[in-house]
Amino acid sequence: MHNNFFLIYIFLIVFVPKLKAQTKYDEENDVDIHWSYDDQEHWPLVFCRNGTQQSPIPLSQNTSLLTDLKPLVIENFDEEYLLDVSQNGHTVVVEIPEDCYSEIPKLSGGKLTENYTLSSFHYHWPSEHTIEGIQYSLESHFVFFATKYVNYTEALKHPFGLTVIGVLYQETNYTESDNFEVIAEAVKETSGQLYTKVRTSTPINLNDFLPSNQDIFFSYEGSLTTPNCSEYVNWIVFKDTSIIKNTYYMDLKHIKDENGTLLEFTNRDLQEINGRTINLQKS
Ligand SMILES: *[C@@H]1O[C@H](CO)[C@@H](O)[C@H](O)[C@H]1NC(C)=O
Ligand SMILES: *[C@@H]1O[C@H](CO)[C@@H](O)[C@H](O)[C@H]1NC(C)=O
Ligand SMILES: *[C@@H]1O[C@H](CO)[C@@H](O)[C@H](O)[C@H]1NC(C)=O
Ligand SMILES: *[C@@H]1O[C@H](CO)[C@@H](O)[C@H](O)[C@H]1NC(C)=O
Ligand SMILES: *[C@@H]1O[C@H](CO)[C@@H](O)[C@H](O)[C@H]1NC(C)=O
Ligand SMILES: *[C@@H]1O[C@H](CO)[C@@H](O)[C@H](O)[C@H]1NC(C)=O
Ligand SMILES: *[C@@H]1O[C@H](CO)[C@@H](O)[C@H](O)[C@H]1NC(C)=O
Ligand SMILES: [Zn+2]
């Protein structure tokens, strides 16, 4: 009797933690977490390799259809939010905590036929989209889901379920806003622990992350740029870029993958346009 309990105990302490570590699964995106930017040809889903509407793509006025689109309506980005910052071995993720008392940011307008709710935002370095052939230092993705669905995961199952706003940033020596410093500080505080959420020390106005000119943007149908590469994504990328101070940039991207290796780059390769229409808001 005693021996059996002892064996079960040994089994639990020796095997269960490993089992847990090896079956880490990204439920939200229905995909195994063990993929890497070094090995993009082997991303876990066939869809990432044989999709026909994949992202990112090169954006240029030359290859766009100049269109008179409705203005974007970005609501509640001027609220002051305390944010939850974490890392997942692929990027830095920022979420608005569920116990926040302000209105959640919303998006509509442009080519969108639905209202969208902000789910989270994250970063890629260097930028994934290019504009007029230029790759910038950083790109942030504000991920919205169609408000008529309950959450991100549910929206991912439906055409036009998601809309992502892409913002590209140039490094500079000086910025007026300390928005990125607050995020970078929180990243340091996670001490390299994956999935640990750290609340920012001061509230942030999300507008500080957007370019000052939000009137001109590219708009096209594409995919998530990470597995599972779902193609139910409306893309909106501002033509105007914004800035990030170089020291905050270094701190923000100082994270490691699941094996403790510094993530040098977190951008997916450019994908084929495959005859898709890219709209560019007329200036
Ligand atoms: C991506 O994940 C969603 C949500 O789990 C799932 O419904 C969808 O079928 C997946 N798409 C692909 C292309 O695997
Ligand atoms: C981590 O190491 C394992 C085992 O060598 C490997 O299979 C996996 O792809 C690595 N993860 C990344 C993100 O490189
Ligand atoms: C991509 O591969 C999947 C799985 O093999 C298949 O179901 C799908 O039809 C393929 N799509 C294209 C466009 O080839
Ligand atoms: C989007 O929200 C606005 C304001 O709440 C509402 O008037 C409109 O009907 C909504 N649109 C859709 C497609 O649900
Ligand atoms: C855009 O078109 C102009 C003129 O045709 C050409 O010089 C330029 O290289 C093109 N730019 C890109 C990014 O394709
Ligand atoms: C999203 O909603 C579905 C359906 O209600 C639920 O099963 C799932 O757990 C939710 N996912 C998250 C991340 O909240
Ligand atoms: C600005 O930063 C760059 C590196 O990004 C550096 O080479 C340059 O000396 C800096 N200029 C000033 C005035 O600090
Ligand atoms: Zn992204």
PDB file of N, CA, C and O in Angstrom, residues 5 91 273:
ATOM      1  N   PHE A   5       1.603   4.268  -3.004  1.00  0.00           N
ATOM      2  CA  PHE A   5       1.440   5.723  -2.856  1.00  0.00           C
ATOM      3  C   PHE A   5       2.744   6.438  -3.167  1.00  0.00           C
ATOM      4  O   PHE A   5       2.768   7.470  -3.803  1.00  0.00           O
ATOM      5  N   THR A  91       6.485  37.366 -28.787  1.00  0.00           N
ATOM      6  CA  THR A  91       6.362  38.826 -28.795  1.00  0.00           C
ATOM      7  C   THR A  91       5.950  39.332 -27.419  1.00  0.00           C
ATOM      8  O   THR A  91       5.770  38.540 -26.481  1.00  0.00           O
ATOM      9  N   ILE A 273       1.029  39.004 -53.050  1.00  0.00           N
ATOM     10  CA  ILE A 273      -0.225  39.771 -53.082  1.00  0.00           C
ATOM     11  C   ILE A 273      -1.320  38.961 -53.787  1.00  0.00           C
ATOM     12  O   ILE A 273      -2.497  39.044 -53.421  1.00  0.00           O
TER      13      ILE A 273
END
